[in-house]
Amino acid sequence: MTQSIHEVFRELQLAPRELPAPPPPPPVPAAWRPGWGRRVSEARPEWITQLPAVHALAPWGRASFARIFKIMPTHPDSARLDAALVDWGKRSGLFDNATDAELAEIRMGHVAYYAAPLTSSPVLWLIGTFGMWLFGVDDYIVEPGLPLSDLKRACDDVIRGGQTSRPLAPGSRYFLELRREMIALGGGELLPQLADAVQHLFLANEKEQRYIKDDILPGLADYLRLRTGIVSIQVFVQVQRCERGLLPPHRYLCDRLQWLSDLSSLLSGLLNDIIGFRRDIETNFPMNIIAVLALEFRVDLATAYVMSINLIEAIKHSFDALVEDVCAHPGPYPEAAAQARAISVWPDAWYTWHQTTPRYLHDQAVAPPEVAVPDYQDWRSGPLLRALASRGNRDAPTQSTAELFGWLPMSNRATGSTAVRADSAAPAVPAVPVKLVPNPATPPNFPSSIPVRWEPYRNWARTVTVDGVWVCEPRDTAEVVSLVNWARVQGFRIRASAGRHNFTPLTVTDGADANRVLLVDTRKHLTGLRMVSRDPAAVQVGTGGTIEALLTFLENQGYGLATAPVTGDLTLGGLLATGAHGNSVDVPGQVSPLGHNHGLFSNLVISFTAIVWDETRGQYVARTFDRSHPDSAAFLVHLGRAFLTEVTLRVGSNQILRCVSDVNLLATEIFGPASVPSAQRFASMVQRAGRVDVLWFPYHDRTWVKTWTSASGPSGARPTMTPYNYPFTDNVPAPISDLVTRVMNGAPELAPMLSAQQHENIVRGLAATVSADLIGPSKNVLLWERTSILRHTTNGYAICTRRADLQRVVHEFAEFYRRRLHDYQQQGRYPINGGLHVRATSMDSAAGLELPDARPPALSSIAPYSGRSDWDVAVWLGVFTLPGTPYANPFYREIEEFLFTHYRPPYAMARPEWSKGWAFTDDGPCSDQSVLTDTIPRTFGDSWSWAKSRLMAYDPHRVFSNDFLDSFL
């Protein structure tokens, strides 16, 4: 075991304060071992047989809960409030199919008094009615799988504006009443925060419905997020703030109070899971922490039950410590301490309710059998922490503890003195470990010479998450061929995967069952670099190598590239698959040397080795294609429908470049109308420098403009011998970090402040690092961004046009973008909190390669369009926002609709930037079937169907594909 329990707790930032020892649990039968896959329907029969052993643990579980939580006293008015709420429930229309007895079982009057016994009657009524609404929506809409989209939008409209154009169902009509009463109580300023919390609840419920439909359970980390959203103590907290003495309505919950609210939701939801596990396993879909832990750690239900108690106690321990910290150090608002104490009661209130409501009495086991489990001292040495500790090993089947729990708000800053001391003694390790085995079994007949492991998958943007997938690292092309032929026989898919720096499901699809998917990680072995010629210059590279490694190698050989993607740890295979680019346009009067291409990185390829189907041999083989081969254009941007192991690139002599930053130019001037000439127009700067990068911060006219030019003669620039000269973009300072937290935790209206702060950080950073004017070898000024930057999600498009129309293109988009942001802002919505990134490149052309019959990449975003030979430049647009920002997806959808409808031939045309987000609906990217199947293919003309057919011919078994690509390409 590579980590001690103490080290695991240091990662979790949970304080091991002294706790009473729990009662020793009975032992788990050693003979039980899991043998199911991830499908719930496959696991349920095995789980049913294990339920008696879980029932046997119930007395131990109840004793543990009695030590963790406390029973709240019953208020004498609880029954009266219960009766009033039952009557309200009958009139509300939410419970048309419920009997009086079923409504009486809810007992929300008791919950309200347990949680807020000293609160005034009007606020207690609001708490009670929302609780009734929550049960009604969950029981009669969410669980039956009814669609939530219209209800979600109607509720949001009503809470924010008091009206909606959508039909008013009982579920949304309720918020007219809630809104009116909150305003009457002086809580009108809470409505935006309440609306955000309700939207979060709906989003979590929609995700739960998708899991149920797909017959799968989420991984542990995703399940904890899901439970936090579904229980939504956050809404109760906001309603309760109508009471005097708590945080005033015009204040937003600080990060610590928000974290308390989330942890309170999580504890309450997990309590519900433990109490109701029998019904979940036997009759419902087992969206339950016990089932999730059983699959996550490949253990039986009895062990998972013990783990779940461990988990609840660990979270409650951190929760209590955080409450103490806020009360001791409330910060600038003294009411924060009272607010923390109010939130702290909710887990105990729900625990008391679970112990007294008739709703769960039938879930209790009768005369359970006797079984036994390994003894342990307390929760810190229980099976859950033992299992988490094992995850420090690279070969462990799932992600590390820090990855798993990193989303939980348990940082040192949050918990203050509650963090684990470095000199604390670690709890004792239990004598009987939990046996962790891969799930599913090792792939059948897998090549014995190639190690394989099971691990979770997450892309950089966190928009695609898969609980577990097989991963291997072949040593050479021959082993890749062996893997591909094995996959064809066994019915597996092969997906090339390296840095995972993408925003779309081109590698794997979100939440997919990846039992029959093999990720081939190329970064360890397929990284060779060698010069194959010098006149003209060409370099052969493995597709697992990074762009930084390539540029470093070329620099040592005296060569370089005219342009490159700005992030150095992207792999060459990923750059080729998605058509990566830099920012470079031919400058009039300057002759570009051979090897200095100004289009896509893919357009530098002069030959490549791909794994393709050989009909004669009846198997996949490695085949080398020259750029002059008629089918080569289909492989150069293949979106994951091919597998390249090495490529040969045309390169040129290295250049000394100068990069000048300007933070004083206004967006109104840069993106002004073409009819009013100015040296500061975007098109004018491109005409002079060729390489221009503009970052425009929303809600302001502030920008960061960088221009690169070939250096000649002395200059006042600072020489640089290393890349990444803007460390202030990688290390987020505290003011920005705090604003990010507040924006994402219920204060979206602070987005303009965050935007201004980001620009100020750049201004100060450039001055502090003396990096506003840099000069050096091309690598050192072209690479300037690391993947450790503030994580955003983004859309991305290329607009192909004539150089003469370049300014018109950016001006029209800027006007639309500014107008829509303003419209959203007027509605109290702030979908964007990052920047708008604008760059330009030349259109792809193979002429500079001096190779006969070479064609540009067929699926390049900037490939020539039939009949428009005058289109010679492309504008690249990307709008960044923090993941999960409310209303971002609808905003992205509107941008996309504008681009595809406004920019039409012969003037211009928009295409997607493959590595970013596109085909947006309100649910996210790559989900608009009309855009996927019609709009995008039409922008490529005949090239789309041609490339699709050629890729299919070389991979007829679709080994290089996934569910998304099957319907798209």
Coordinates of N, CA and C in Angstrom, one line a residue, residues 323-428:
V323 N -18.3 24.0 10.6 CA -19.3 24.8 11.3 C -18.5 25.5 12.5
E324 N -17.7 24.8 13.2 CA -17.0 25.4 14.3 C -16.1 26.5 13.8
D325 N -15.4 26.3 12.6 CA -14.5 27.3 12.1 C -15.3 28.6 11.7
V326 N -16.4 28.4 11.0 CA -17.2 29.6 10.6 C -17.7 30.4 11.9
C327 N -18.1 29.6 12.9 CA -18.6 30.3 14.1 C -17.5 31.0 14.8
A328 N -16.3 30.5 14.8 CA -15.2 31.1 15.5 C -14.6 32.3 14.7
H329 N -14.7 32.1 13.3 CA -14.1 33.2 12.5 C -15.1 33.5 11.4
P330 N -16.2 34.3 11.7 CA -17.3 34.5 10.7 C -16.9 35.5 9.6
G331 N -15.7 36.1 9.7 CA -15.3 37.0 8.6 C -16.0 38.4 8.8
P332 N -16.2 39.1 7.6 CA -16.7 40.5 7.8 C -18.2 40.6 8.1
Y333 N -18.9 39.5 8.0 CA -20.3 39.5 8.3 C -20.7 38.7 9.6
P334 N -20.9 39.3 10.7 CA -21.2 38.5 11.9 C -22.3 37.6 11.8
E335 N -23.3 37.9 10.8 CA -24.5 36.9 10.7 C -24.0 35.6 10.1
A336 N -22.8 35.5 9.6 CA -22.3 34.2 9.0 C -22.3 33.1 10.1
A337 N -22.0 33.5 11.3 CA -22.0 32.5 12.4 C -23.4 31.9 12.6
A338 N -24.4 32.8 12.7 CA -25.8 32.4 12.9 C -26.2 31.5 11.7
Q339 N -25.8 31.9 10.5 CA -26.2 31.2 9.3 C -25.6 29.8 9.3
A340 N -24.3 29.7 9.8 CA -23.7 28.4 9.9 C -24.4 27.5 10.9
R341 N -24.8 28.0 12.0 CA -25.5 27.2 13.0 C -26.8 26.8 12.5
A342 N -27.5 27.7 11.7 CA -28.8 27.3 11.1 C -28.6 26.1 10.1
I343 N -27.6 26.2 9.3 CA -27.4 25.1 8.3 C -27.0 23.8 9.0
S344 N -26.3 23.9 10.1 CA -25.7 22.8 10.8 C -26.8 21.9 11.4
V345 N -28.0 22.4 11.6 CA -29.1 21.6 12.1 C -29.8 20.7 11.1
W346 N -29.6 21.0 9.8 CA -30.4 20.2 8.8 C -30.1 18.7 8.8
P347 N -28.8 18.3 8.9 CA -28.6 16.8 8.9 C -29.2 16.1 10.1
D348 N -29.1 16.7 11.2 CA -29.8 16.2 12.4 C -31.3 16.1 12.2
A349 N -31.9 17.2 11.6 CA -33.3 17.2 11.4 C -33.8 16.1 10.5
W350 N -33.0 15.9 9.4 CA -33.4 14.8 8.5 C -33.2 13.4 9.2
Y351 N -32.2 13.3 10.0 CA -31.9 12.0 10.7 C -33.1 11.8 11.6
T352 N -33.6 12.8 12.3 CA -34.7 12.6 13.2 C -36.0 12.2 12.5
W353 N -36.2 12.9 11.3 CA -37.3 12.5 10.5 C -37.3 11.1 10.0
H354 N -36.1 10.6 9.6 CA -36.0 9.3 9.1 C -36.3 8.3 10.3
Q355 N -36.0 8.6 11.5 CA -36.3 7.7 12.6 C -37.7 7.7 13.0
T356 N -38.5 8.7 12.6 CA -39.9 8.8 13.1 C -41.0 8.7 12.0
T357 N -40.6 8.9 10.8 CA -41.7 8.9 9.7 C -42.1 7.5 9.4
P358 N -43.4 7.3 9.2 CA -43.8 6.0 8.7 C -43.4 5.6 7.3
R359 N -42.9 6.6 6.6 CA -42.6 6.4 5.2 C -41.5 5.3 5.0
Y360 N -40.6 5.1 6.0 CA -39.6 4.1 5.8 C -39.7 2.9 6.7
L361 N -40.8 2.8 7.5 CA -40.9 1.7 8.4 C -40.8 0.4 7.8
H362 N -41.4 0.2 6.6 CA -41.5 -1.1 5.9 C -40.1 -1.5 5.4
D363 N -39.1 -0.5 5.4 CA -37.8 -0.9 4.9 C -37.0 -1.6 5.9
Q364 N -37.4 -1.7 7.2 CA -36.6 -2.3 8.2 C -36.7 -3.9 8.1
A365 N -35.6 -4.5 8.3 CA -35.6 -6.0 8.2 C -36.2 -6.6 9.4
V366 N -36.8 -7.8 9.2 CA -37.4 -8.6 10.3 C -36.5 -9.8 10.5
A367 N -36.1 -10.0 11.8 CA -35.3 -11.2 12.2 C -34.2 -11.5 11.2
P368 N -33.2 -10.5 11.1 CA -32.1 -10.8 10.1 C -31.2 -11.9 10.6
P369 N -30.6 -12.6 9.6 CA -29.6 -13.6 10.0 C -28.4 -13.1 10.6
E370 N -27.6 -13.9 11.3 CA -26.4 -13.5 11.9 C -25.2 -13.6 10.9
V371 N -24.5 -12.5 10.7 CA -23.2 -12.6 9.9 C -22.2 -11.8 10.6
A372 N -21.0 -11.8 10.2 CA -19.9 -11.1 10.8 C -19.0 -10.3 9.9
V373 N -18.4 -9.2 10.4 CA -17.5 -8.4 9.5 C -16.2 -8.2 10.3
P374 N -15.1 -7.9 9.6 CA -13.9 -7.6 10.3 C -14.1 -6.4 11.3
D375 N -13.6 -6.5 12.5 CA -13.6 -5.4 13.5 C -12.6 -4.4 13.0
Y376 N -12.9 -3.1 13.4 CA -11.9 -2.1 13.2 C -12.2 -1.0 14.3
Q377 N -11.2 -0.2 14.6 CA -11.2 0.7 15.7 C -12.3 1.8 15.5
D378 N -12.2 2.5 14.4 CA -13.3 3.5 14.1 C -13.3 3.8 12.6
W379 N -14.1 4.8 12.2 CA -14.3 5.0 10.8 C -13.0 5.3 10.0
R380 N -12.0 5.8 10.7 CA -10.7 6.1 10.0 C -9.9 4.9 9.6
S381 N -10.2 3.7 10.2 CA -9.6 2.5 9.9 C -10.6 1.5 9.3
G382 N -11.7 2.0 8.8 CA -12.7 1.1 8.2 C -12.4 0.8 6.8
P383 N -13.2 -0.1 6.2 CA -12.9 -0.5 4.8 C -12.9 0.6 3.8
L384 N -13.7 1.6 3.9 CA -13.7 2.7 2.9 C -12.3 3.4 2.8
L385 N -11.8 3.8 4.0 CA -10.5 4.5 4.0 C -9.4 3.5 3.5
R386 N -9.5 2.3 3.9 CA -8.5 1.3 3.4 C -8.5 1.2 1.9
A387 N -9.7 1.2 1.3 CA -9.8 1.1 -0.1 C -9.3 2.4 -0.8
L388 N -9.6 3.5 -0.2 CA -9.2 4.8 -0.8 C -7.6 4.9 -0.7
A389 N -7.0 4.4 0.3 CA -5.6 4.5 0.5 C -4.9 3.7 -0.7
S390 N -5.5 2.6 -1.1 CA -5.0 1.8 -2.1 C -4.9 2.5 -3.5
R391 N -5.7 3.6 -3.6 CA -5.8 4.2 -4.9 C -4.6 5.1 -5.2
G392 N -3.7 5.2 -4.3 CA -2.4 6.0 -4.6 C -1.6 5.3 -5.6
N393 N -1.8 4.0 -5.8 CA -1.0 3.2 -6.7 C -1.5 3.4 -8.1
R394 N -0.6 3.7 -9.0 CA -0.9 3.9 -10.4 C -1.7 2.7 -11.0
D395 N -1.5 1.5 -10.5 CA -2.1 0.4 -11.1 C -3.5 0.1 -10.4
A396 N -3.9 0.9 -9.5 CA -5.2 0.7 -8.8 C -6.2 0.9 -9.9
P397 N -7.4 0.2 -9.7 CA -8.4 0.2 -10.8 C -9.1 1.5 -11.0
T398 N -9.1 2.4 -10.0 CA -9.8 3.7 -10.2 C -9.0 4.9 -9.7
Q399 N -9.6 6.1 -9.8 CA -8.8 7.3 -9.6 C -8.3 7.4 -8.2
S400 N -7.4 8.3 -8.0 CA -6.8 8.6 -6.7 C -7.8 9.2 -5.7
T401 N -7.5 9.2 -4.5 CA -8.3 9.9 -3.5 C -8.5 11.3 -3.8
A402 N -7.4 12.0 -4.1 CA -7.5 13.4 -4.3 C -8.4 13.7 -5.5
E403 N -8.3 12.9 -6.6 CA -9.1 13.1 -7.8 C -10.6 12.8 -7.4
L404 N -10.8 11.8 -6.6 CA -12.2 11.4 -6.2 C -12.9 12.4 -5.4
F405 N -12.2 12.9 -4.4 CA -12.8 13.9 -3.4 C -12.4 15.3 -3.7
G406 N -11.7 15.6 -4.7 CA -11.2 16.9 -4.9 C -12.3 18.0 -5.0
W407 N -13.5 17.5 -5.5 CA -14.6 18.5 -5.6 C -15.2 18.9 -4.2
L408 N -14.9 18.0 -3.2 CA -15.5 18.4 -1.9 C -14.8 19.6 -1.3
P409 N -15.5 20.5 -0.7 CA -14.9 21.7 -0.2 C -14.2 21.5 1.1
M410 N -13.0 20.9 1.1 CA -12.4 20.6 2.4 C -10.9 21.2 2.3
S411 N -10.7 22.3 1.8 CA -9.4 22.9 1.7 C -9.0 23.5 3.0
N412 N -7.6 23.7 3.1 CA -7.1 24.3 4.4 C -7.8 25.6 4.7
R413 N -8.0 26.4 3.6 CA -8.5 27.7 3.8 C -10.0 27.6 4.3
A414 N -10.7 26.6 3.9 CA -12.0 26.5 4.3 C -12.1 26.0 5.8
T415 N -11.3 25.0 6.1 CA -11.4 24.4 7.4 C -10.5 24.9 8.4
G416 N -9.7 25.9 8.1 CA -8.8 26.5 9.0 C -8.0 25.5 9.8
S417 N -8.2 25.6 11.1 CA -7.4 24.7 12.0 C -7.8 23.3 12.0
T418 N -8.8 22.9 11.2 CA -9.2 21.6 11.3 C -8.4 20.6 10.4
A419 N -7.5 21.2 9.6 CA -6.7 20.3 8.7 C -5.8 19.4 9.5
V420 N -5.4 18.2 8.9 CA -4.6 17.2 9.6 C -3.2 17.8 9.9
R421 N -2.8 17.6 11.1 CA -1.4 18.0 11.4 C -0.4 17.0 10.8
A422 N 0.7 17.5 10.4 CA 1.7 16.6 9.8 C 2.3 15.6 10.8
D423 N 2.2 16.0 12.1 CA 2.8 15.1 13.0 C 1.8 14.2 13.7
S424 N 0.5 14.2 13.2 CA -0.5 13.4 13.9 C -0.2 11.9 13.6
A425 N -0.5 11.1 14.6 CA -0.4 9.7 14.5 C -1.5 9.1 13.6
A426 N -1.1 8.2 12.7 CA -2.1 7.6 11.8 C -2.9 6.5 12.5
P427 N -4.2 6.4 12.3 CA -4.9 5.4 12.9 C -4.4 4.0 12.5
A428 N -4.7 3.0 13.3 CA -4.3 1.7 12.9 C -5.0 1.1 11.7

